[in-house]
mmCIF file of C-alpha atoms in Angstrom:
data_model
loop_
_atom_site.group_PDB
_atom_site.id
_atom_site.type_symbol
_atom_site.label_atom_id
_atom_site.label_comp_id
_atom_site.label_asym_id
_atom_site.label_seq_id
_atom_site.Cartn_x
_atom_site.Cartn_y
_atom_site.Cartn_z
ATOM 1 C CA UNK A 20 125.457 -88.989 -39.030
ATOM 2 C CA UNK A 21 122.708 -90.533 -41.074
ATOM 3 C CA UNK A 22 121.176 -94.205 -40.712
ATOM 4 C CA UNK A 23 118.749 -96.139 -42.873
ATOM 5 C CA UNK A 24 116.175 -98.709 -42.064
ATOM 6 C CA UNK A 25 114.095 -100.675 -44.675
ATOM 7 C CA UNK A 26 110.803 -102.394 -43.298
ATOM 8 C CA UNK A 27 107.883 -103.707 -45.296
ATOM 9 C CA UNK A 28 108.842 -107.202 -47.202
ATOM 10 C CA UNK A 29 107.455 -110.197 -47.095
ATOM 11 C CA UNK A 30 106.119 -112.602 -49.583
ATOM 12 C CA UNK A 31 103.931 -112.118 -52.252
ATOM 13 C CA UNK A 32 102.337 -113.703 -55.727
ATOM 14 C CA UNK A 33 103.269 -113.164 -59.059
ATOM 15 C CA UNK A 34 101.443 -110.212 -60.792
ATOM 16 C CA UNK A 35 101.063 -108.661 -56.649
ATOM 17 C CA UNK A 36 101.728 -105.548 -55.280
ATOM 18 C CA UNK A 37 104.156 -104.709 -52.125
ATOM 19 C CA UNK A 38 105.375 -101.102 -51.096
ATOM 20 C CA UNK A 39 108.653 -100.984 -48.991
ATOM 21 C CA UNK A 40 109.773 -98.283 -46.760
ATOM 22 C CA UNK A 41 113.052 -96.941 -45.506
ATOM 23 C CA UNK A 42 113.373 -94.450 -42.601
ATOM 24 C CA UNK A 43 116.137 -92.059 -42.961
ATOM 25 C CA UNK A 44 117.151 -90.682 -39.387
ATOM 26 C CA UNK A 45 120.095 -88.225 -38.195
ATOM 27 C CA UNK A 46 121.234 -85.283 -40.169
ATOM 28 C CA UNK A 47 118.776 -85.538 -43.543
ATOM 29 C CA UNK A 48 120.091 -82.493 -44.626
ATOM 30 C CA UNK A 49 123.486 -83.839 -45.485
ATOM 31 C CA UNK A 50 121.294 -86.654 -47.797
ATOM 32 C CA UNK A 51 121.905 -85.909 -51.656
ATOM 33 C CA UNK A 52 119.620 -89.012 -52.348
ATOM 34 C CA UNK A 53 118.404 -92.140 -51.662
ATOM 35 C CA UNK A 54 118.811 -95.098 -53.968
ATOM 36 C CA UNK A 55 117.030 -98.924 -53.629
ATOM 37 C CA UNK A 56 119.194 -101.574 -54.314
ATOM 38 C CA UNK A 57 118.711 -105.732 -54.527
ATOM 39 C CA UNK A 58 120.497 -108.553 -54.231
ATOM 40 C CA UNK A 59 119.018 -112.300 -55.599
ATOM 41 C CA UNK A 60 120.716 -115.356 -54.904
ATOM 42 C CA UNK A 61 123.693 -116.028 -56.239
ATOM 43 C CA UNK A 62 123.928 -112.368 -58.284
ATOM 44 C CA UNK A 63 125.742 -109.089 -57.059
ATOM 45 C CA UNK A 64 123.499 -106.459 -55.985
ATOM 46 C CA UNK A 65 121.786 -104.683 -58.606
ATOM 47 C CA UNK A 66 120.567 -100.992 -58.727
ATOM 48 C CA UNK A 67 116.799 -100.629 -58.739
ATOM 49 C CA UNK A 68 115.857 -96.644 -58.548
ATOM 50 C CA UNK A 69 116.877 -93.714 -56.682
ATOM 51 C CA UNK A 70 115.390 -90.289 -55.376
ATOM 52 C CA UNK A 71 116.673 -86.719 -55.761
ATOM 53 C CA UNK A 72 115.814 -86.149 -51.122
ATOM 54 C CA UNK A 73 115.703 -82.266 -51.841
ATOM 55 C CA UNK A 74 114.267 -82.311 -55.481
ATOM 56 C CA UNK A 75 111.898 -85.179 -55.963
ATOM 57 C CA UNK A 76 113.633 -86.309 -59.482
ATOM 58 C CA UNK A 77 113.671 -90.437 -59.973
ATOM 59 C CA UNK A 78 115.735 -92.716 -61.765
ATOM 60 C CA UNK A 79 114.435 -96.522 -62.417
ATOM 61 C CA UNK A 80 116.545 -99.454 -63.760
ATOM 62 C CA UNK A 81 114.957 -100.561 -66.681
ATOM 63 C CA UNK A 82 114.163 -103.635 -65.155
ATOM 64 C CA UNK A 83 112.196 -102.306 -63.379
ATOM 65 C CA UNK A 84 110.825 -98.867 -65.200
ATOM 66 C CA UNK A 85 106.645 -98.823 -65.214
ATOM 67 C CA UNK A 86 106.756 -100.876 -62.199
ATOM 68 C CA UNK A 87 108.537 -99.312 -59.680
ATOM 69 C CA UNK A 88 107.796 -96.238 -57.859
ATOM 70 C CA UNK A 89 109.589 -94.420 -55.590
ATOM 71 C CA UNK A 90 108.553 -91.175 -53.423
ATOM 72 C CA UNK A 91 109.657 -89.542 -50.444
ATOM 73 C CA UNK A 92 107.724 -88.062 -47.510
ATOM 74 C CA UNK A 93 109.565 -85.191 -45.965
ATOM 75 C CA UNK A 94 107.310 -85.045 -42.595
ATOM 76 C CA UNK A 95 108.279 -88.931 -41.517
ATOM 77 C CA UNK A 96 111.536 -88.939 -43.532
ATOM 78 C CA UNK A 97 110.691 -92.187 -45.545
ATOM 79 C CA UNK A 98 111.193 -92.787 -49.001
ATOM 80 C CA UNK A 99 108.752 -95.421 -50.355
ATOM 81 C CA UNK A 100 109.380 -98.059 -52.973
ATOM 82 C CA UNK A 101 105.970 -99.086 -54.470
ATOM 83 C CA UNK A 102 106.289 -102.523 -56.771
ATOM 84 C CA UNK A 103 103.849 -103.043 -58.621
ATOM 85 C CA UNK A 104 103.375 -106.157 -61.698
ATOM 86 C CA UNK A 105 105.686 -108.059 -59.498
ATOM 87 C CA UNK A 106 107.505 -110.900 -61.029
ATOM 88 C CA UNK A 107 109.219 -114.192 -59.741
ATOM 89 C CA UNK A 108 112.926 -112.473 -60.866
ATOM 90 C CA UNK A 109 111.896 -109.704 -58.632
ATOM 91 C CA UNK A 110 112.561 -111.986 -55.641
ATOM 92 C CA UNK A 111 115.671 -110.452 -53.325
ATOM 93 C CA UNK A 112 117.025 -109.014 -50.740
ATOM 94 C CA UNK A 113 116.107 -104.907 -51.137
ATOM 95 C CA UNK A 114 118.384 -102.187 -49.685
ATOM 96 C CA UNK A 115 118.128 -98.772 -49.203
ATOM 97 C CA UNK A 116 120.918 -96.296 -48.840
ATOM 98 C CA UNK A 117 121.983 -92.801 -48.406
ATOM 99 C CA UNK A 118 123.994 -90.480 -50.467
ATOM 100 C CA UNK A 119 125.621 -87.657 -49.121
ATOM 101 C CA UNK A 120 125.773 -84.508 -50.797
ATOM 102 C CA UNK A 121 128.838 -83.903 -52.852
ATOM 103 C CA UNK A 122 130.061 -87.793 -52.769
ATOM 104 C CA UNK A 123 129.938 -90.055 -55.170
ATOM 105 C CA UNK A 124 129.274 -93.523 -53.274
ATOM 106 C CA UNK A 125 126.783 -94.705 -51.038
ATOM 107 C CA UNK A 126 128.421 -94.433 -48.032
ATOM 108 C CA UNK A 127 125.043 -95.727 -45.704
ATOM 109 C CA UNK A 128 123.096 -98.817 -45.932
ATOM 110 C CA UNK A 129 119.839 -100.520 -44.026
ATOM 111 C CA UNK A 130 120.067 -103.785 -42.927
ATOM 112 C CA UNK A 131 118.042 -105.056 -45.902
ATOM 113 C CA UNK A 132 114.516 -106.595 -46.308
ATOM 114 C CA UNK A 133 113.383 -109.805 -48.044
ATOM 115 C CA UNK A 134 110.967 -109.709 -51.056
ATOM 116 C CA UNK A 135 109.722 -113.069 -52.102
ATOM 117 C CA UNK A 136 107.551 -113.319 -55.481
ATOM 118 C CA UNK A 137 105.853 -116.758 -56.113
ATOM 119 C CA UNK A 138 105.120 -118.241 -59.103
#
């Protein structure tokens, strides 16, 4: 009923800038948020930040907190995460995913989209 699609990595130097989307298509009105998730080598998958889709309202890890931005653009249905500062430990795999309203688990995930910082 709802899918996710990340776009936008790539490879970038230490102390860079890159801004990932993710495309949320199907029923968005089902969508209680969407969080951003990574996953480095050799670690589990780590939460990075979420959105509130109806109300705006953010969450950061504090990994990442100053950072990190996300928003969300009702018109296209995207939900951007801006990084900013970027560090070498910021290197991963990033996910988006969807929450629907009145669960607790992220029940919908992209395909995932490589971010690579250099030192």
């Amino acid at each position: 009923q709802v899918q996710v699609a990340e776009s936008g990595g790539g490879l970038v130097k230490a102390g860079g800038s890159l801004r990932l989307s993710c495309t949320i298509a199907g029923r968005t009105e089902l969508v209680s948020d969407v969080g951003w998730f990574r996953q480095a080598p050799g670690k589990n998958r780590a939460f990075v930040g979420l959105i509130s889709w109806s109300g705006g309202a953010t969450t950061y890890a504090d990994s990442v907190k100053g950072r990190f931005s996300i928003s969300r653009d009702y018109a296209k249905n995207t939900v951007s995460l801006q990084m900013n500062s970027l560090k070498s430990e910021d290197t991963a795999v990033y996910y988006c995913a969807a929450r629907r309203l009145g669960y607790s688990d992220y029940e919908t995930w992209g395909q995932g989209t490589q971010v690579t910082v250099s030192s």
